[in-house]
Coordinates of C-alpha atoms in Angstrom, one line a residue:
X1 CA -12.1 -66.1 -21.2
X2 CA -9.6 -64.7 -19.3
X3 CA -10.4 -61.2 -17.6
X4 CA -7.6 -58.5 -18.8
X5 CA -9.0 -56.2 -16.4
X6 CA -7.6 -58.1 -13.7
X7 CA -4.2 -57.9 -14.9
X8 CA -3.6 -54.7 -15.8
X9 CA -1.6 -52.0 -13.7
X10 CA -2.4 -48.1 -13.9
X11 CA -1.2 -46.6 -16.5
X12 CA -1.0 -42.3 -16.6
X13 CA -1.1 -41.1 -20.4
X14 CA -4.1 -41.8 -22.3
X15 CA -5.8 -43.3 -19.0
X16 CA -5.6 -46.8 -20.4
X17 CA -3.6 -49.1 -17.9
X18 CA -0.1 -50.8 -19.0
X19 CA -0.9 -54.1 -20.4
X20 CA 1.3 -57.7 -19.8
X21 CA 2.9 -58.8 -23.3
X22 CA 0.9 -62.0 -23.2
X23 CA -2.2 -60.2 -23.1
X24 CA -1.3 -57.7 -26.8
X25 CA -0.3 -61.4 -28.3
X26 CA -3.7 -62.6 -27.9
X27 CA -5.3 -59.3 -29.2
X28 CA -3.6 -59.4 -31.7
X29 CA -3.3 -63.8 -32.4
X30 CA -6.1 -63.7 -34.9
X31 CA -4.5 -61.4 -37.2
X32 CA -2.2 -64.5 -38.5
X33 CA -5.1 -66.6 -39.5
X34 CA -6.7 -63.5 -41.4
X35 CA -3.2 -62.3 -43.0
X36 CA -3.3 -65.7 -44.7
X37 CA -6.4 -65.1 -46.2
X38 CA -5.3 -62.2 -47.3
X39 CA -2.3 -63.1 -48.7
X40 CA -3.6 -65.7 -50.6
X41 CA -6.1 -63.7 -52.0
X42 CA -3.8 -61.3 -53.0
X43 CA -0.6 -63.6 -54.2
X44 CA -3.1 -66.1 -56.3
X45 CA -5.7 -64.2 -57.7
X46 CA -4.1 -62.6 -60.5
X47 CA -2.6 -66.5 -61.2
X48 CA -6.0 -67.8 -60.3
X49 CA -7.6 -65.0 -63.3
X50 CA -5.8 -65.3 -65.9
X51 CA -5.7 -69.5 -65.6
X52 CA -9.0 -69.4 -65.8
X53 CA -8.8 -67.1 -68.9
X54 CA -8.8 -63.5 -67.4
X55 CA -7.2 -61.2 -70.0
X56 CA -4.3 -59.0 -68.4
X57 CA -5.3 -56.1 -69.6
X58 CA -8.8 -56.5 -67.7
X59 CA -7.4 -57.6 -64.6
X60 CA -8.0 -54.5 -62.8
X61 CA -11.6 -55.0 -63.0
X62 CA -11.1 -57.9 -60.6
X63 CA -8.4 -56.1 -57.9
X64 CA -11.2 -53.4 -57.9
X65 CA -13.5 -56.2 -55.6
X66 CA -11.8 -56.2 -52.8
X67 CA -11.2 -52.4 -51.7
X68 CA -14.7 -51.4 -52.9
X69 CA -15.4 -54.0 -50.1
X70 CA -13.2 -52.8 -47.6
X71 CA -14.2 -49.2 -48.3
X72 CA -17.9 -49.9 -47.4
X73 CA -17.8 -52.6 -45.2
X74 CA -15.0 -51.3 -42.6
X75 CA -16.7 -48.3 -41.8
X76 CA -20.6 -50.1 -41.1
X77 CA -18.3 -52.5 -39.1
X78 CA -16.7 -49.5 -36.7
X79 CA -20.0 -47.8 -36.9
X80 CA -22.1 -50.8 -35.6
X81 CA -18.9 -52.3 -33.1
X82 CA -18.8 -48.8 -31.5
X83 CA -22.6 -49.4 -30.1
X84 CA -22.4 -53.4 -29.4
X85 CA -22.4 -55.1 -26.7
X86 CA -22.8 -58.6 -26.7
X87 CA -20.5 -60.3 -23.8
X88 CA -22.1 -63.7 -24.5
X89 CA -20.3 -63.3 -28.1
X90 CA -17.7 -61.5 -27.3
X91 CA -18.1 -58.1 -26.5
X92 CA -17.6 -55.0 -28.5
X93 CA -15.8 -55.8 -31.4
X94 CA -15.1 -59.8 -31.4
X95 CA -18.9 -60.8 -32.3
X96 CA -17.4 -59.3 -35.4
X97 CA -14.6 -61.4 -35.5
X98 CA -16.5 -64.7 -34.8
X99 CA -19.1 -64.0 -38.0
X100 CA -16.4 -62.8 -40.7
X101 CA -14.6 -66.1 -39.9
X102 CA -17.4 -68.5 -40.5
X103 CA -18.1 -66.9 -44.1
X104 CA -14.1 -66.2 -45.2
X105 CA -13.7 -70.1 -44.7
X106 CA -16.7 -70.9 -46.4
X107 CA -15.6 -69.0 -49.5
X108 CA -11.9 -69.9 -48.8
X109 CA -13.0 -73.4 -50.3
X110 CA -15.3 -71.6 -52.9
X111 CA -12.5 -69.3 -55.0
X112 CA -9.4 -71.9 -55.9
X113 CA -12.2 -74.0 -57.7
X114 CA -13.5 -71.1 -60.2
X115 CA -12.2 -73.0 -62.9
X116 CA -13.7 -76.2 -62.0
X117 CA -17.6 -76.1 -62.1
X118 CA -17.5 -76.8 -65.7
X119 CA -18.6 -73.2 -67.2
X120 CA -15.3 -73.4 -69.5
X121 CA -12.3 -71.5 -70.3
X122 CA -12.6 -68.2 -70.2
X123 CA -16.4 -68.0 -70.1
X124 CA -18.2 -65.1 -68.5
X125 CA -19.6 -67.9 -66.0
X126 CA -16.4 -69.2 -64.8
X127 CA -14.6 -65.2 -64.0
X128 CA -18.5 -64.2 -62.8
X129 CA -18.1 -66.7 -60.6
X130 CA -14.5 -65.9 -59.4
X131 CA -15.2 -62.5 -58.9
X132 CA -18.2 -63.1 -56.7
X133 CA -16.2 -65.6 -54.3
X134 CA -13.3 -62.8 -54.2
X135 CA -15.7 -59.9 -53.3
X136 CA -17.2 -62.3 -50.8
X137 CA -13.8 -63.3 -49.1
X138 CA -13.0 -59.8 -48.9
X139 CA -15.9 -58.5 -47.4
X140 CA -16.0 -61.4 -44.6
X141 CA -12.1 -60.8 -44.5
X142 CA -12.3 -57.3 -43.9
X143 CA -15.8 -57.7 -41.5
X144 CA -12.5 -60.2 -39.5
X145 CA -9.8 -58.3 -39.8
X146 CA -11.2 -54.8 -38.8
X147 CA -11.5 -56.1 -34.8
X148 CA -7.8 -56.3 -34.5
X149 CA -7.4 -53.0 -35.8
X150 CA -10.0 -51.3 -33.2
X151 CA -8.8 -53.5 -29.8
X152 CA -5.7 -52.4 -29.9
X153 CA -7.1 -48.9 -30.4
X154 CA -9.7 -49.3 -27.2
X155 CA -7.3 -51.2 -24.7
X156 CA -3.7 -50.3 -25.7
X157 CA -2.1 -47.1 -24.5
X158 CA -0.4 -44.6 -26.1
X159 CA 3.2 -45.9 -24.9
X160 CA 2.6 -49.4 -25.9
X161 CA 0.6 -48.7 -29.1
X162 CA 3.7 -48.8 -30.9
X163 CA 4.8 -52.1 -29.6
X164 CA 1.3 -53.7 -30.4
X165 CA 0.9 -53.0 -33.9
X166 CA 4.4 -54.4 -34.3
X167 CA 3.4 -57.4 -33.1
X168 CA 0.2 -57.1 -35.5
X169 CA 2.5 -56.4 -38.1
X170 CA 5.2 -59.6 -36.9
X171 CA 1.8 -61.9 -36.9
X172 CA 0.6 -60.5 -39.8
X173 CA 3.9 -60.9 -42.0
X174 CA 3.9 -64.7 -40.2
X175 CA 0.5 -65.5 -41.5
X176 CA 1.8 -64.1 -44.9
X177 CA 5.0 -65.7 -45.2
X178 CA 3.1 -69.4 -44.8
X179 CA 0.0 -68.1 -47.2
X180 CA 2.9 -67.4 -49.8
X181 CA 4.7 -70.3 -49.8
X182 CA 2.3 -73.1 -49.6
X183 CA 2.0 -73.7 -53.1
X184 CA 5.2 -73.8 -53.6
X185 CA 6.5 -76.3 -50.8
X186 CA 3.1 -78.4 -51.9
X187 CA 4.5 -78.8 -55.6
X188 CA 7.9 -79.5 -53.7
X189 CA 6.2 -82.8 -52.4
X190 CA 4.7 -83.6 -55.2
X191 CA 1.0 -82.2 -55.1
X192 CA 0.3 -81.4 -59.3
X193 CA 0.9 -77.7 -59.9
X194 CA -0.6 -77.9 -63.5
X195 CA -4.1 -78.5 -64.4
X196 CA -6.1 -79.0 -67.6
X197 CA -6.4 -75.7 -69.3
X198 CA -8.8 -73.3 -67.2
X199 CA -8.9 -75.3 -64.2
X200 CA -6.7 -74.0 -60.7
X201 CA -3.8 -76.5 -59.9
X202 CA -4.3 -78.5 -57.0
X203 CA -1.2 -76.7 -54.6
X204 CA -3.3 -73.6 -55.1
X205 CA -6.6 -75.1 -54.2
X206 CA -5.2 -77.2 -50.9
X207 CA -3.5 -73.8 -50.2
X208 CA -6.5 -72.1 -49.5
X209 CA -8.2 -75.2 -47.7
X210 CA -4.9 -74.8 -45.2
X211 CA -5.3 -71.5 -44.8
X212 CA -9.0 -71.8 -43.4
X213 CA -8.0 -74.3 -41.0
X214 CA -5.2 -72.0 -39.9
X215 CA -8.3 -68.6 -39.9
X216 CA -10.1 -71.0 -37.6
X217 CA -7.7 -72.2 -35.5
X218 CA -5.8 -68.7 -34.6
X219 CA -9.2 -66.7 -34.5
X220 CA -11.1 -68.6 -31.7
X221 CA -7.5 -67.8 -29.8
X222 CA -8.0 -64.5 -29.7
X223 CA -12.2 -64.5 -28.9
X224 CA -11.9 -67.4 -26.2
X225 CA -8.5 -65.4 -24.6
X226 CA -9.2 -61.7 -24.6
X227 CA -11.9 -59.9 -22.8
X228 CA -13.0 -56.7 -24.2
X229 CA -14.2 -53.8 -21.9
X230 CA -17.1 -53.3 -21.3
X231 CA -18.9 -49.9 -22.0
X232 CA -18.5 -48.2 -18.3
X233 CA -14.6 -49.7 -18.2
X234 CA -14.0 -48.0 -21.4
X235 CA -15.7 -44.8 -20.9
X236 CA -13.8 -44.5 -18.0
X237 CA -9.9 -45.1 -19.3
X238 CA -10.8 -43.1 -22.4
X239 CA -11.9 -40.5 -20.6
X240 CA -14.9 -40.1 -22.4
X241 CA -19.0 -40.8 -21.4
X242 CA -20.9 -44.0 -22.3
X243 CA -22.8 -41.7 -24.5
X244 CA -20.3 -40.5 -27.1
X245 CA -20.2 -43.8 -28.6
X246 CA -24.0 -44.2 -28.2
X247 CA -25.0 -41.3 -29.8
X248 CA -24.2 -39.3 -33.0
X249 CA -21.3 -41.0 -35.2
X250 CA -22.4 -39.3 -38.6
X251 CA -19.9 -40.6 -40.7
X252 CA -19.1 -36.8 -42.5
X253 CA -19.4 -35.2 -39.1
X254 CA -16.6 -37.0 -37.7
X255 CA -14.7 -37.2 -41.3
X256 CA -14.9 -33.1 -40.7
X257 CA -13.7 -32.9 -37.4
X258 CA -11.0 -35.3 -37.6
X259 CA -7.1 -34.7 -36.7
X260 CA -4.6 -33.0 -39.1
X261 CA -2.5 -36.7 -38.6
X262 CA -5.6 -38.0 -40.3
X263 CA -5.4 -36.6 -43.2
X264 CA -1.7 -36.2 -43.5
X265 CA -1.1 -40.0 -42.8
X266 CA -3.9 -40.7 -45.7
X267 CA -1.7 -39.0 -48.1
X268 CA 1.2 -41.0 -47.7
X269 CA -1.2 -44.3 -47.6
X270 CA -2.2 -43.5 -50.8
X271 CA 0.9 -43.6 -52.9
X272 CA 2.2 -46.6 -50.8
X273 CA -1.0 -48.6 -51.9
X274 CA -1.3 -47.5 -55.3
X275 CA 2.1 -49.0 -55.5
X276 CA 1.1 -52.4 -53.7
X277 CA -1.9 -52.9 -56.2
X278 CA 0.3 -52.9 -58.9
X279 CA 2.2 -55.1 -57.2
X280 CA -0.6 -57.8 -56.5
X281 CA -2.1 -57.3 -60.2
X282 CA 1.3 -57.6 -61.9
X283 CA 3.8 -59.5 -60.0
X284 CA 2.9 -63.3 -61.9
X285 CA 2.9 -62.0 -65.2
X286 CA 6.0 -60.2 -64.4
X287 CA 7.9 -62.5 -63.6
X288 CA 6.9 -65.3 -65.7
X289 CA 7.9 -62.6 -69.1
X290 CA 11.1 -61.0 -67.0
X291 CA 12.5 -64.9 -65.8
X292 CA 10.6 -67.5 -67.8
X293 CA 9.9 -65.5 -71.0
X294 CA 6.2 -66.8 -71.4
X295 CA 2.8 -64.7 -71.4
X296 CA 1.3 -68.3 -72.0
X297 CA -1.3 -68.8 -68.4
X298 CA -1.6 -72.3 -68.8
X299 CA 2.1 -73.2 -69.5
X300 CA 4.4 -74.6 -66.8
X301 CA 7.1 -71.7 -66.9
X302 CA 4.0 -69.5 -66.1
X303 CA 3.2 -71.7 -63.2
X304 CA 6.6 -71.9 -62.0
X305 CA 6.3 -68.2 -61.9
X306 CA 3.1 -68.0 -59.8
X307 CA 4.8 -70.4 -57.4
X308 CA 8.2 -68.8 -57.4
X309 CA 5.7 -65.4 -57.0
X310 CA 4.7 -67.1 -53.3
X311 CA 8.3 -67.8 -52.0
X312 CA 9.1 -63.9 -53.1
X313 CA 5.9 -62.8 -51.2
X314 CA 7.2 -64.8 -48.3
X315 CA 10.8 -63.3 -48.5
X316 CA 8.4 -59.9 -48.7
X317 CA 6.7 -60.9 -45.7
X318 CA 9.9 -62.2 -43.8
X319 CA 11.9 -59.0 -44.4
X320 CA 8.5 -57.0 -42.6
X321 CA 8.6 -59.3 -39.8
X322 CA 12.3 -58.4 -39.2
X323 CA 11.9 -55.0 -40.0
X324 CA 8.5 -54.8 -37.8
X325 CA 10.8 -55.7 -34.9
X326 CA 13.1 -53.1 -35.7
X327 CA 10.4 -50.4 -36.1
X328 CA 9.0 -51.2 -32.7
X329 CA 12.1 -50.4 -30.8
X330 CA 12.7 -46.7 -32.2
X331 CA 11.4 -44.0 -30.0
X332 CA 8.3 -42.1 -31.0
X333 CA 10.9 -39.0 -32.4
X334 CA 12.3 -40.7 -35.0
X335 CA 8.9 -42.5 -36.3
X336 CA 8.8 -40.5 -39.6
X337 CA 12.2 -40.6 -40.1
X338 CA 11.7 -44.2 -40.0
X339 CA 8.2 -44.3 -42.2
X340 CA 10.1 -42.5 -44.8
X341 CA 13.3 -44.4 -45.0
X342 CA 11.4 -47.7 -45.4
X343 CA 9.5 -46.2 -48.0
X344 CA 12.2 -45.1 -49.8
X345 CA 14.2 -48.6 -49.9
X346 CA 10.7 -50.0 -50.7
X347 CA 10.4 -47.6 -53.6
X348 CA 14.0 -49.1 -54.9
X349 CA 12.5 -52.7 -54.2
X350 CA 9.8 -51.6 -56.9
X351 CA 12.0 -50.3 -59.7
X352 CA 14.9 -52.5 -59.3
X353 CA 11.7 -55.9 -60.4
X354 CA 11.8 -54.1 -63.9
X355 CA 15.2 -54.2 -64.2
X356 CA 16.1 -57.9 -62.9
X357 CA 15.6 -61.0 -64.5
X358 CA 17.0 -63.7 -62.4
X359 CA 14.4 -65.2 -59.9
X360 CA 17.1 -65.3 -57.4
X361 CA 18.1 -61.8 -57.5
X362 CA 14.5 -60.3 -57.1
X363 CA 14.9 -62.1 -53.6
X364 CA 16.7 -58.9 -52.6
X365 CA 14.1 -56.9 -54.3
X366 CA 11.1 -58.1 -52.3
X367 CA 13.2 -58.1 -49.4
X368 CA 13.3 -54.1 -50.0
X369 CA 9.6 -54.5 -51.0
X370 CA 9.1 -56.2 -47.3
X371 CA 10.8 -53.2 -45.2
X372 CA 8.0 -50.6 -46.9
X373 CA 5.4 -52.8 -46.1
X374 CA 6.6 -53.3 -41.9
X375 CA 6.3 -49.4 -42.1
X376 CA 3.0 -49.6 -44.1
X377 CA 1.4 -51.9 -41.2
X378 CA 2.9 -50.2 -38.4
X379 CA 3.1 -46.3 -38.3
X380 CA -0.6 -45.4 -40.2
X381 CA -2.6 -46.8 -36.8
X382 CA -0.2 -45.6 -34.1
X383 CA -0.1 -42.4 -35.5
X384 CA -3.6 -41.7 -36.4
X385 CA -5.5 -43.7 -33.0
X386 CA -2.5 -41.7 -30.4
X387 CA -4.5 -38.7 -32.0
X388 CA -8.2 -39.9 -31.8
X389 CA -10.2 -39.4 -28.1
X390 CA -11.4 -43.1 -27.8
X391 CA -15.3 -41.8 -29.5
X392 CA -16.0 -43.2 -31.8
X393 CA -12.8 -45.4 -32.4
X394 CA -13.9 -48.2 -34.7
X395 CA -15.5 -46.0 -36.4
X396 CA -12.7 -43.4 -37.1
X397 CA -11.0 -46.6 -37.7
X398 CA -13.3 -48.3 -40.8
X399 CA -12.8 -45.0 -42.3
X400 CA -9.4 -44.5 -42.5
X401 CA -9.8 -47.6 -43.8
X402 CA -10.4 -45.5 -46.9
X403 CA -7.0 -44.5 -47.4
X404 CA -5.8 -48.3 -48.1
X405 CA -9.3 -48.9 -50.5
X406 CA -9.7 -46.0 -52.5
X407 CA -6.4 -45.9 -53.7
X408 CA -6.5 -49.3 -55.0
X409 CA -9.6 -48.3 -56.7
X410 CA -8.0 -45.4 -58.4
X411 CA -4.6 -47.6 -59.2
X412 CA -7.1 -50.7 -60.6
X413 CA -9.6 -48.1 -62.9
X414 CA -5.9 -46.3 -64.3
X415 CA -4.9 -49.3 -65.0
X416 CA -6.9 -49.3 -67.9
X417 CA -5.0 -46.3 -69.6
X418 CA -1.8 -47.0 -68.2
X419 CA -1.5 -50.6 -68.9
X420 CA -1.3 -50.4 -72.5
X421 CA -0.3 -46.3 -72.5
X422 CA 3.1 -48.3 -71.2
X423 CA 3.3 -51.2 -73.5
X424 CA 1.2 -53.9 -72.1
X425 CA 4.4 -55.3 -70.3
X426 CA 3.3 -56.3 -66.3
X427 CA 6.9 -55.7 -65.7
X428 CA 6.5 -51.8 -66.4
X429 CA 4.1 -51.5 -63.9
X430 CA 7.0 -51.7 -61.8
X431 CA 8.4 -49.0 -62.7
X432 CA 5.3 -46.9 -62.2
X433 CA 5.1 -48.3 -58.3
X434 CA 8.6 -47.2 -57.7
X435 CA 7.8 -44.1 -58.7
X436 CA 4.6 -43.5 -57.0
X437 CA 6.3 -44.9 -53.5
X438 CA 9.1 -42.5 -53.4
X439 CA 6.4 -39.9 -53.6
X440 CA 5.1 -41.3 -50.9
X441 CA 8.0 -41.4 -48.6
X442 CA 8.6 -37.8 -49.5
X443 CA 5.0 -36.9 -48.4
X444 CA 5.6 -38.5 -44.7
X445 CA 7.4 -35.0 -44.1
X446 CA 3.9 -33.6 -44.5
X447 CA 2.7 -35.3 -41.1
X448 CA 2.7 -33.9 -37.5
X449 CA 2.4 -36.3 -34.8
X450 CA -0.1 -35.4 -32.2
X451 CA -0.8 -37.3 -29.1
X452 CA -3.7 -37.3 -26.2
X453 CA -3.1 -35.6 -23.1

């Protein structure tokens, strides 16, 4: 491992010392590998449902899995991470890291082959079995991917915060851009994108076995290449005693006593995620009734649709990378006129997939789509960790992880009334996301930047 510490020059603001580049790239290096998990969760799952026989209208009983896991798990992880140290593993948070990797991959080979253990088509067996694996590669996902978040919170100062989670954000969108559109460039060469009826094509299933390759490969980057520091170090550039992480932590206590920019920032988070959850529940169905004019899972036009869904998630992901560049030059006066602009053109993104029923036009859709989600991954953490001391970081951290979970929840149990309330077309969900996002880009005016002496 190399030793950070070494490298660093002093640093006035927050008391953490000005970091090199190369060092907030390897932070932050792992992040790809885990993006692609996540994206191919979230891009095939609703595919991966309803071909094995999920019903659309019960599909929010599945998205529900994964931010009932984040909601619990992020926060034991910030709890636990706040009072570890384990050098030979790590340090702080990347023992973390190393043990949500080894179970994601394991289950990254599990989930694409729900529909292939023989339980049949649409049997309880088969979607009891695909919605264990999912709420198992979320929690070991989130247990991964909750690290990144909280180093760049413990070593990164307030000036170059900014600048880091953009380059979380640019690795992220990477990771995402390939997760999307490897079933789609594997049909291309000829890997079968149909399957007998309840059983997961194979450019789906050798997606996911890519992907863990690729959530091995970029993880141990960032645990063999960054050093964390350790307990006195940290106490010392946060300005705090060893003791305020060691002690107390009460989970309501701190939920009490946290910054305004907490609770404002949560408030636009949870419009912009509602929306997103539509969009991961709905977007292959969609598209396969807007563009391909079937409802039919195992047909090939629905197919098509899932893969032509992954090349749009990768347009999504490419637009955020861009934009994520962008967002990291502006100066920290115009950050919520920034948050609130991408919003908006992501909330146009949202209605304009109702309307559009060429593949090739929803391109610029996504694209729109992709700008809110750079501002989603970037402002949030700068914005809430420039106002937290440095106690209790990952903790703060897993539960503000709250404000992405729970309002999937809510989107994924309203689903139930407002799925068929507007017509039982996945296409009108659309609609309802565009709404609920420019609500949310209206509701960035509500937040007041604050940052440590």
């Amino acid at each position: 491992m190399s030793d950070n510490t070494a490298e660093v020059a002093a640093k006035p603001k927050s008391g953490l010392p000005t970091l090199p580049a190369s060092t907030i790239w390897m932070i932050n290096f792992g992040f790809l590998g885990v993006q692609t998990a996540f994206t191919l969760q979230s891009s095939q799952m609703s595919r991966i449902f309803q071909t094995i026989g999920a019903d659309p209208n019960s599909l929010g009983w599945f998205f529900i899995l994964p931010p009932l896991a984040g909601l619990i798990v992020q926060p034991i992880v910030g709890y636990y991470s706040d009072r570890t140290w384990a050098p030979k593993f790590g340090g702080r948070r990347l023992p973390y890291l190393l043990l949500g990797t080894i179970v994601a991959v394991i289950v990254m080979c599990l989930l694409p082959n729900s529909g292939s253990m023989g339980f049949g088509y649409a049997s309880l067996a088969a979607l009891l079995f695909g919605a264990i694996t999912v709420a198992f590669l979320d929690l070991s996902s989130n247990v991964a991917m909750q690290p990144f978040k909280m180093m760049v919170g413990d070593m990164v100062n307030d000036d170059q915060k900014s600048y880091a989670y953009g380059i979380q954000s640019f690795l992220s969108n990477t990771g995402a851009v390939l997760a999307a559109i490897l079933p789609f460039l594997f049909a291309a060469i000829g890997i079968a994108n149909t399957a007998s009826k309840g059983v997961v094509p194979s450019t789906v299933k050798v997606a996911f076995y890519v992907g863990a390759v690729l959530l091995v490969i970029t993880s141990l980057f960032t645990i063999f290449r960054v050093k964390e520091y350790d307990p006195d170090t940290y106490a010392k550039y946060h300005g705090i005693t060893k003791e305020d992480n060691a002690e107390g932590g009460n989970w309501w206590t701190l939920l009490k006593s946290a910054p305004k920019v907490f609770w404002t920032v949560t408030l636009v988070q949870f419009f912009c995620w509602v929306a997103f959850q539509y969009l991961w529940t709905y977007s292959a169905g969609a598209i396969a009734s807007n563009v391909w004019h079937t409802t039919n899972a195992a047909s090939a036009g629905y197919q098509a649709a899932g893969n032509w869904y992954g090349v749009l998630a990768a347009v999504q992901s490419i637009a955020a990378v861009i934009w994520s560049y962008v967002l990291a030059k502006l100066p920290n006066n115009v950050h919520k006129l920034g948050y609130a602009g991408s919003l908006g053109l992501g909330a146009i993104g949202f209605v304009s997939v109702f309307f559009i029923h060429n593949q090739y036009t929803l391109i610029a859709s996504f694209i729109l789509v992709g700008i809110a989600w750079a501002a989603m991954n970037t402002y949030p953490l700068t914005m809430v960790t420039n106002a937290l001391s440095g106690a209790h970081m990952g903790t703060y951290l897993g539960l503000f992880n709250g404000s992405i979970c729970l309002p999937q929840i809510v989107a994924s149990l309203a689903s139930f009334a407002l799925f068929p309330l507007l017509g039982g077309a996945q296409a009108n969900m659309f609609l309802l996301g565009g709404i609920v996002m420019a609500i949310g880009a209206l509701s960035v005016f509500t937040i007041k930047e604050t940052y440590r002496a």
